[in-house]
Coordinates of C-alpha atoms in Angstrom, one line a residue:
Chain S
M24 CA 23.0 10.8 -8.5
A25 CA 19.8 12.9 -8.7
G26 CA 18.7 13.6 -12.3
A27 CA 15.6 13.7 -14.4
D28 CA 15.3 10.0 -14.1
H29 CA 16.0 9.8 -10.4
L30 CA 14.3 6.8 -8.7
K31 CA 13.2 6.8 -5.1
L32 CA 11.7 3.8 -3.3
L33 CA 9.8 4.5 -0.2
G34 CA 9.5 1.4 2.0
T35 CA 10.5 -0.4 5.1
K36 CA 13.2 -3.0 5.7
Q37 CA 10.7 -5.6 6.9
S38 CA 7.8 -5.0 4.4
M39 CA 7.3 -8.0 2.1
F40 CA 5.7 -5.6 -0.4
T41 CA 8.7 -3.3 -0.4
Y42 CA 11.0 -6.3 -1.2
R43 CA 9.0 -7.2 -4.3
V44 CA 10.1 -3.8 -5.7
V45 CA 13.7 -4.2 -4.4
W46 CA 14.1 -7.6 -6.1
A47 CA 12.6 -6.3 -9.3
L48 CA 15.0 -3.2 -9.4
K49 CA 18.0 -5.4 -8.5
L50 CA 17.0 -7.9 -11.2
K51 CA 17.1 -5.2 -13.8
G52 CA 20.2 -3.6 -12.4
I53 CA 18.5 -0.3 -11.8
E54 CA 19.9 2.3 -9.4
Y55 CA 17.6 3.8 -6.8
E56 CA 17.6 5.6 -3.5
F57 CA 15.9 3.7 -0.7
I58 CA 14.0 5.9 1.8
E59 CA 13.1 4.1 5.0
E60 CA 9.7 5.1 6.2
D61 CA 8.5 5.1 9.8
L62 CA 5.0 3.7 9.5
F63 CA 4.0 5.3 12.8
N64 CA 5.3 8.7 11.6
K65 CA 4.8 8.7 7.8
S66 CA 6.8 11.2 5.8
S67 CA 5.2 14.1 3.9
L68 CA 6.7 12.6 0.8
L69 CA 4.8 9.3 1.4
L70 CA 1.6 11.1 2.2
Q71 CA 1.8 13.2 -0.9
S72 CA 2.8 10.3 -3.1
N73 CA 0.2 7.9 -2.0
P74 CA -2.6 10.0 -0.5
I75 CA -5.3 7.4 -1.1
H76 CA -3.8 4.5 0.8
K77 CA -0.8 6.1 2.6
K78 CA 1.1 2.8 2.3
V79 CA 4.5 1.6 1.2
P80 CA 6.0 0.7 -1.2
V81 CA 5.9 3.7 -3.4
L82 CA 8.2 4.2 -6.3
V83 CA 8.9 7.8 -7.3
H84 CA 10.3 8.0 -10.8
A85 CA 11.3 11.5 -11.9
G86 CA 8.9 12.9 -9.4
K87 CA 6.0 10.8 -10.4
P88 CA 4.7 8.3 -7.8
I89 CA 3.5 4.7 -8.4
S90 CA 1.8 2.8 -5.6
E91 CA 0.9 -0.8 -5.1
S92 CA 3.7 -3.4 -5.4
R93 CA 2.0 -5.4 -8.2
L94 CA 1.5 -2.2 -10.3
I95 CA 5.1 -1.0 -9.5
L96 CA 6.4 -4.3 -10.9
E97 CA 4.4 -3.9 -14.1
Y98 CA 5.6 -0.3 -14.4
I99 CA 9.2 -1.4 -14.0
D100 CA 8.8 -4.1 -16.6
E101 CA 7.3 -1.8 -19.1
T102 CA 9.8 1.0 -18.5
W103 CA 13.0 -1.0 -18.4
K104 CA 12.7 -3.7 -21.0
E105 CA 15.9 -5.7 -20.3
R106 CA 15.5 -8.9 -18.3
P107 CA 11.7 -9.0 -18.6
M108 CA 9.8 -10.3 -15.6
L109 CA 6.6 -11.1 -17.5
P110 CA 6.5 -13.4 -20.5
E111 CA 5.8 -12.0 -24.0
D112 CA 2.9 -14.2 -24.9
P113 CA -0.5 -12.6 -23.9
L114 CA -1.9 -15.9 -22.7
E115 CA 1.1 -16.6 -20.5
R116 CA 1.0 -13.1 -19.2
A117 CA -2.7 -13.5 -18.3
H118 CA -1.7 -16.8 -16.6
M119 CA 1.0 -15.1 -14.5
R120 CA -1.3 -12.2 -13.6
F121 CA -4.0 -14.6 -12.6
W122 CA -1.8 -16.5 -10.2
A123 CA -0.2 -13.3 -8.8
S124 CA -3.8 -12.2 -8.0
F125 CA -4.5 -15.6 -6.4
V126 CA -1.3 -15.3 -4.3
D127 CA -2.5 -12.0 -2.8
D128 CA -6.2 -12.5 -2.7
K129 CA -6.3 -16.1 -1.5
L130 CA -3.0 -17.3 -0.1
M131 CA -2.0 -14.1 1.6
E132 CA -5.5 -13.2 2.8
A133 CA -5.9 -16.7 4.4
S134 CA -2.4 -16.4 6.0
R135 CA -3.3 -13.0 7.4
K136 CA -6.5 -14.5 8.9
A137 CA -4.6 -17.4 10.4
F138 CA -2.0 -15.1 11.9
A139 CA -4.6 -12.7 13.4
S140 CA -6.8 -15.3 15.0
S141 CA -6.8 -18.2 17.5
G142 CA -8.9 -21.2 18.3
E143 CA -11.6 -22.3 15.8
D144 CA -11.2 -19.2 13.6
Q145 CA -7.5 -19.9 13.3
A146 CA -8.1 -23.6 12.5
K147 CA -10.5 -22.6 9.6
A148 CA -8.0 -20.0 8.3
T149 CA -5.2 -22.5 8.4
E150 CA -7.3 -24.9 6.3
L151 CA -8.0 -22.2 3.8
T152 CA -4.3 -21.3 3.6
A153 CA -3.4 -25.0 2.9
E154 CA -6.1 -25.2 0.2
A155 CA -4.7 -22.2 -1.5
L156 CA -1.2 -23.6 -1.3
K157 CA -2.4 -26.8 -2.9
F158 CA -3.3 -24.9 -6.0
L159 CA 0.1 -23.3 -6.1
E160 CA 1.8 -26.7 -5.5
E161 CA 0.1 -27.9 -8.7
E162 CA 0.9 -24.8 -10.6
I163 CA 4.7 -24.9 -9.9
G164 CA 4.9 -28.7 -10.4
G165 CA 8.5 -29.6 -11.2
K166 CA 9.5 -26.2 -12.5
K167 CA 12.5 -24.5 -11.0
F168 CA 10.7 -21.2 -10.8
F169 CA 7.1 -20.1 -11.7
G170 CA 8.8 -18.2 -14.5
G171 CA 10.6 -21.4 -15.8
E172 CA 14.4 -21.6 -15.7
E173 CA 14.7 -18.0 -14.4
M174 CA 12.6 -16.3 -11.8
G175 CA 10.0 -13.8 -13.0
F176 CA 7.0 -11.8 -12.0
L177 CA 5.1 -14.5 -10.2
D178 CA 8.2 -15.7 -8.3
I179 CA 8.7 -12.1 -7.0
M180 CA 5.0 -11.7 -6.1
M181 CA 5.2 -15.0 -4.2
G182 CA 8.6 -14.3 -2.7
W183 CA 7.1 -13.3 0.7
F184 CA 6.0 -16.9 1.1
A185 CA 9.6 -18.2 0.9
Y186 CA 10.9 -16.0 3.7
W187 CA 8.2 -14.2 5.6
F188 CA 5.7 -17.1 5.9
P189 CA 7.8 -19.2 8.3
F190 CA 7.8 -16.2 10.7
I191 CA 4.1 -15.7 10.2
E192 CA 3.5 -19.4 11.1
E193 CA 5.9 -19.3 14.1
V194 CA 4.5 -16.1 15.6
G195 CA 0.9 -16.8 14.6
G196 CA 1.1 -20.3 16.1
F197 CA -0.1 -22.3 13.2
K198 CA 1.4 -24.7 10.7
V199 CA 0.8 -25.2 7.0
M200 CA 4.1 -25.7 5.3
D201 CA 5.1 -29.3 5.2
P202 CA 7.8 -30.7 2.8
T203 CA 6.0 -34.0 2.5
K204 CA 2.6 -32.3 1.6
F205 CA 4.2 -29.6 -0.5
P206 CA 7.4 -30.9 -2.1
C207 CA 7.3 -28.7 -5.2
I208 CA 6.7 -25.5 -3.2
T209 CA 9.5 -26.6 -0.8
A210 CA 11.8 -27.0 -3.7
W211 CA 10.7 -23.6 -5.2
T212 CA 11.3 -21.9 -1.8
N213 CA 14.9 -23.2 -1.8
N214 CA 15.5 -22.2 -5.4
F215 CA 14.1 -18.7 -4.8
L216 CA 16.1 -18.0 -1.6
Q217 CA 19.3 -19.1 -3.4
V218 CA 18.9 -16.5 -6.1
P219 CA 21.7 -14.0 -5.3
I220 CA 19.6 -10.8 -5.6
V221 CA 17.1 -12.4 -3.2
H222 CA 19.6 -13.8 -0.8
Q223 CA 21.4 -10.5 -0.6
N224 CA 18.2 -8.6 0.0
L225 CA 16.2 -10.0 2.8
P226 CA 15.3 -8.5 6.2
Q227 CA 17.2 -9.5 9.4
P228 CA 15.4 -12.5 10.9
D229 CA 15.3 -11.1 14.4
E230 CA 14.0 -7.7 13.2
L231 CA 11.3 -9.5 11.2
R232 CA 10.3 -11.7 14.1
N233 CA 9.9 -8.6 16.3
V234 CA 7.7 -6.9 13.8
F235 CA 5.4 -9.9 13.7
L236 CA 5.4 -10.3 17.4
G237 CA 4.4 -6.7 17.7
F238 CA 1.6 -7.2 15.1
R239 CA 0.2 -10.3 16.8
S240 CA 0.2 -8.8 20.2
F241 CA -1.6 -5.7 18.8
L242 CA -4.2 -7.8 16.9
L243 CA -4.9 -10.1 19.8
S244 CA -5.4 -7.2 22.3
A245 CA -7.8 -5.6 19.8
H246 CA -9.9 -8.7 19.9
K247 CA -9.8 -9.1 23.6
D248 CA -13.1 -7.2 24.1
H249 CA -15.2 -9.4 21.9
Chain F
M27 CA -11.7 -15.4 -36.9
A28 CA -14.8 -17.6 -36.5
K29 CA -17.3 -16.4 -34.0
S30 CA -17.1 -19.7 -32.0
D31 CA -13.4 -19.2 -31.6
V32 CA -14.1 -16.6 -28.9
K33 CA -16.6 -17.3 -26.2
V34 CA -17.5 -15.3 -23.1
L35 CA -19.0 -17.2 -20.2
G36 CA -21.1 -14.9 -18.1
A37 CA -24.4 -13.4 -17.2
W38 CA -26.0 -10.2 -18.3
P39 CA -26.4 -8.6 -14.9
S40 CA -22.8 -8.9 -13.9
P41 CA -20.6 -5.8 -14.1
F42 CA -17.5 -8.0 -14.3
V43 CA -18.9 -9.9 -17.3
M44 CA -19.6 -6.5 -19.1
R45 CA -15.9 -5.7 -19.1
P46 CA -14.6 -8.3 -21.6
R47 CA -17.7 -7.8 -23.7
I48 CA -17.0 -4.0 -24.0
A49 CA -13.3 -4.8 -24.7
L50 CA -14.2 -7.2 -27.5
N51 CA -16.7 -4.7 -28.9
I52 CA -14.0 -2.0 -29.0
K53 CA -11.8 -4.4 -30.9
S54 CA -14.7 -5.4 -33.2
V55 CA -14.1 -9.1 -32.3
D56 CA -17.1 -11.4 -32.7
Y57 CA -17.8 -13.7 -29.8
E58 CA -20.4 -16.1 -28.6
F59 CA -22.0 -15.1 -25.3
L60 CA -22.8 -18.2 -23.2
Q61 CA -25.0 -17.3 -20.2
E62 CA -24.9 -19.2 -17.0
T63 CA -28.1 -19.9 -15.2
L64 CA -28.6 -18.2 -11.8
G65 CA -28.0 -20.6 -9.0
S66 CA -26.0 -23.2 -10.9
K67 CA -22.6 -23.5 -12.6
S68 CA -22.2 -25.1 -16.0
E69 CA -19.7 -27.9 -16.7
L70 CA -17.9 -25.6 -19.0
L71 CA -17.5 -23.0 -16.3
L72 CA -16.2 -25.5 -13.7
K73 CA -13.8 -26.8 -16.3
S74 CA -12.6 -23.4 -17.4
N75 CA -12.2 -21.8 -14.0
P76 CA -11.6 -24.6 -11.6
V77 CA -9.9 -22.3 -9.1
H78 CA -12.6 -19.7 -8.6
K79 CA -15.6 -21.2 -10.5
K80 CA -16.6 -17.6 -11.3
I81 CA -17.7 -15.6 -14.3
P82 CA -16.5 -14.0 -16.6
V83 CA -14.3 -16.5 -18.4
L84 CA -13.0 -15.8 -21.9
I85 CA -12.4 -18.9 -23.9
H86 CA -10.1 -18.2 -26.9
G87 CA -9.7 -21.2 -29.1
D88 CA -9.8 -23.7 -26.2
K89 CA -7.8 -21.6 -23.8
P90 CA -9.6 -20.0 -20.8
V91 CA -8.6 -16.6 -19.4
C92 CA -10.1 -15.6 -16.0
E93 CA -10.6 -12.5 -13.9
S94 CA -12.3 -9.6 -15.7
L95 CA -9.5 -7.0 -15.7
I96 CA -6.9 -9.6 -16.6
I97 CA -9.2 -10.6 -19.5
V98 CA -9.4 -7.0 -20.7
E99 CA -5.6 -6.7 -20.7
Y100 CA -5.4 -10.1 -22.6
I101 CA -7.8 -8.8 -25.2
D102 CA -5.8 -5.6 -25.6
E103 CA -2.6 -7.5 -26.1
T104 CA -4.0 -10.2 -28.3
W105 CA -5.9 -8.0 -30.7
S106 CA -3.2 -5.4 -30.6
S107 CA -4.3 -3.2 -33.5
A108 CA -6.0 0.1 -32.7
P109 CA -8.0 1.2 -30.9
S110 CA -5.8 0.5 -27.8
I111 CA -7.5 -0.1 -24.5
L112 CA -4.6 0.5 -22.1
P113 CA -2.8 3.8 -22.4
S114 CA 0.6 3.6 -24.2
D115 CA 2.6 5.4 -21.5
P116 CA 3.7 3.2 -18.6
Y117 CA 2.9 5.9 -16.0
D118 CA -0.6 6.4 -17.4
R119 CA -1.0 2.6 -17.4
A120 CA 0.0 2.4 -13.8
T121 CA -2.5 5.2 -13.0
A122 CA -5.3 3.5 -14.9
R123 CA -4.6 0.2 -13.1
F124 CA -4.4 1.9 -9.7
W125 CA -7.9 3.4 -10.1
A126 CA -9.3 0.2 -11.5
A127 CA -8.0 -1.6 -8.4
Y128 CA -9.5 1.2 -6.2
V129 CA -12.9 0.8 -7.9
D130 CA -12.9 -3.0 -7.3
D131 CA -11.3 -2.9 -3.8
K132 CA -13.0 0.2 -2.3
F133 CA -15.7 1.6 -4.4
F134 CA -17.7 -1.6 -5.1
P135 CA -17.6 -2.8 -1.5
S136 CA -18.9 0.6 -0.4
M137 CA -21.7 0.4 -2.9
K138 CA -22.7 -3.0 -1.5
E139 CA -22.5 -1.6 2.0
I140 CA -25.4 0.7 1.3
G141 CA -27.5 -2.3 0.6
F142 CA -26.4 -4.1 3.7
A143 CA -26.6 -1.1 6.1
E144 CA -29.4 -1.4 8.6
G145 CA -31.0 1.7 10.1
V146 CA -31.0 5.3 9.0
E147 CA -27.6 6.3 10.5
A148 CA -25.8 3.3 9.1
K149 CA -27.3 3.9 5.7
K150 CA -26.3 7.6 5.8
A151 CA -22.7 6.7 6.7
A152 CA -22.5 4.2 3.9
I153 CA -23.8 6.7 1.4
Q154 CA -21.4 9.3 2.6
Q155 CA -18.5 6.8 2.2
L156 CA -19.5 6.1 -1.4
V157 CA -19.9 9.8 -2.2
D158 CA -16.4 10.5 -0.8
G159 CA -15.1 7.8 -3.1
L160 CA -16.9 9.3 -6.1
I161 CA -15.3 12.7 -5.3
L162 CA -11.9 11.0 -5.5
L163 CA -12.9 9.4 -8.8
E164 CA -14.0 12.8 -10.1
D165 CA -10.5 14.1 -9.4
A166 CA -9.0 11.1 -11.1
Y167 CA -11.3 11.6 -14.1
V168 CA -10.2 15.2 -14.4
K169 CA -6.5 14.3 -14.3
C170 CA -6.8 11.2 -16.6
S171 CA -9.1 12.6 -19.2
K172 CA -7.2 16.0 -19.6
G173 CA -10.3 17.6 -21.0
K174 CA -11.3 14.8 -23.2
P175 CA -14.6 12.8 -22.8
F176 CA -13.2 9.6 -21.3
F177 CA -10.6 8.5 -18.7
G178 CA -8.9 7.0 -21.7
G179 CA -9.0 10.2 -23.7
N180 CA -11.0 10.4 -26.9
Q181 CA -12.0 6.7 -26.7
I182 CA -13.1 4.3 -24.0
G183 CA -10.1 2.9 -22.2
Y184 CA -9.3 0.4 -19.4
L185 CA -10.4 2.6 -16.6
D186 CA -13.6 3.7 -18.3
I187 CA -14.4 0.0 -18.7
A188 CA -13.4 -0.9 -15.1
F189 CA -15.5 1.9 -13.5
G190 CA -18.2 2.2 -16.1
S191 CA -19.3 -1.4 -15.7
Y192 CA -20.6 -0.5 -12.3
L193 CA -22.9 2.2 -13.6
G194 CA -26.0 -0.1 -14.0
W195 CA -25.7 -1.2 -10.3
L196 CA -25.0 2.3 -9.2
R197 CA -28.2 3.5 -10.7
V198 CA -30.1 0.6 -9.1
T199 CA -28.6 1.6 -5.7
E200 CA -29.7 5.2 -6.3
K201 CA -33.2 4.1 -7.2
S202 CA -33.7 1.6 -4.3
N203 CA -32.3 4.0 -1.7
E204 CA -34.0 7.1 -3.3
V205 CA -30.7 9.0 -3.3
K206 CA -28.6 10.7 -6.0
L207 CA -25.1 9.4 -5.8
L208 CA -23.6 10.6 -9.1
D209 CA -24.5 14.2 -8.7
E210 CA -24.0 16.9 -11.3
A211 CA -23.3 19.3 -8.5
K212 CA -20.7 17.3 -6.7
T213 CA -19.2 15.3 -9.6
P214 CA -20.0 17.1 -12.8
G215 CA -17.3 15.5 -14.8
L216 CA -18.4 12.0 -13.9
A217 CA -22.1 12.7 -14.3
K218 CA -21.4 13.8 -17.9
W219 CA -19.0 10.9 -18.5
A220 CA -21.6 8.4 -17.3
E221 CA -24.1 9.5 -20.0
I222 CA -21.5 9.4 -22.8
F223 CA -20.1 6.0 -21.6
C224 CA -23.5 4.3 -21.5
A225 CA -24.4 5.7 -24.9
D226 CA -21.2 4.5 -26.6
P227 CA -21.7 1.9 -29.3
A228 CA -19.3 -0.5 -27.5
V229 CA -21.3 -0.3 -24.3
K230 CA -25.0 0.3 -25.0
D231 CA -26.0 -3.2 -26.0
V232 CA -24.2 -4.8 -23.0
M233 CA -25.2 -2.3 -20.3
P234 CA -28.4 -3.6 -18.7
E235 CA -31.4 -1.4 -18.3
T236 CA -31.8 -0.1 -14.8
D237 CA -35.4 -1.4 -14.4
K238 CA -34.4 -4.9 -15.6
L239 CA -31.4 -4.8 -13.2
A240 CA -33.6 -3.6 -10.3
E241 CA -36.0 -6.5 -10.9
F242 CA -33.0 -8.9 -11.0
A243 CA -31.8 -7.4 -7.7
K244 CA -35.1 -8.3 -6.1
V245 CA -34.8 -11.9 -7.4
L246 CA -31.3 -12.1 -6.1
A247 CA -32.3 -10.8 -2.7
K248 CA -35.1 -13.4 -2.4
M249 CA -32.7 -16.1 -3.4
R250 CA -30.2 -15.1 -0.8
A251 CA -32.8 -14.9 1.9
A252 CA -34.2 -18.4 1.2
P253 CA -31.5 -20.4 -0.8
P254 CA -32.9 -23.3 -2.8
K255 CA -32.3 -26.7 -1.2

């Protein structure tokens, strides 16, 4: 139903960043229209809505675009106040934002490097990924979710790790996740994937695997001339 | 609140350290500024930021808060009476955060790139990239300020702090490369904004003088070329 408050989510069905927004919207029970983008043939709406980065996801609310998944989550939390994703206390909020930043800047960055490389470079990046994960293992401890009893902002920001990361390891040809080394993260992964709105909103495994296979082959051929 | 209740761990040349200091000034919150020595990290820093071991760290009571922009939001939420640092409207907040992220992720690296670029062509390209970024930020300034002096309106806000904290180093880059980057002709709004920002009471005592910063840049460059054993 298009109206003054009409919500559009521009994304793709395999993008880990798109799913952050999907889970947030589902968590709050917010209706939206999903527009599947072809990243090799970006729509004019996408290019107009995110001219700087030209990336998904973009949330368009009553014609106004918001880019960057982390910022979209904060926008959603500030606009729809029921079922808050961030805690109320400023110190706890700062804490969640800190770790969300860490997840993207350290864990994801190292995972990307491990995926995109081979040999010595990959070994180094694998080590960095494991180091980053150790911090998060400590941070989750025995909690059900990073948000406590219920999943919240940080769980959603780290959600890619629960589902996308095994494919990244498989296709990239490296291994970091180990239930004996990371028992708390392993438990969190299971808890997270069992949340109904997550469980019902995940990409098809074969489609996801194919996307990563495509990426890896592209990245390795780009490095061939070094 | 006693002055010692709020501490900022940092160093005067760091643009990131300036951010919480400006924010605390805006809120008229007294704090103790504990400076790190170049080349070493204090026990307090290592204890307060074990993950990144970086400045700035805000210590409130005995609780540390890390990452400059996260600290600014914390300050705004903790000392919640006026003046506000983040805009009140969620869309304006998203816009301010978007451009702050742009400044950190794109603008600052392109500024550093000018220093690293070797050869005339590479330097020219790096400079052009930065100027292109400034033109985008000029457009953002016009849209966000809506005719008022700051990105945040009549008062300094989040994006003013995020971008303005780089002005000292931007001036050093202009000086050492003998190039005008913030140009009245290309970016008139920003050129004027930069003057007003640096003169603001919340900023002027924490913005380092360009000459002092240029001297520091030389010391830093020497240190990087020949690190102490």
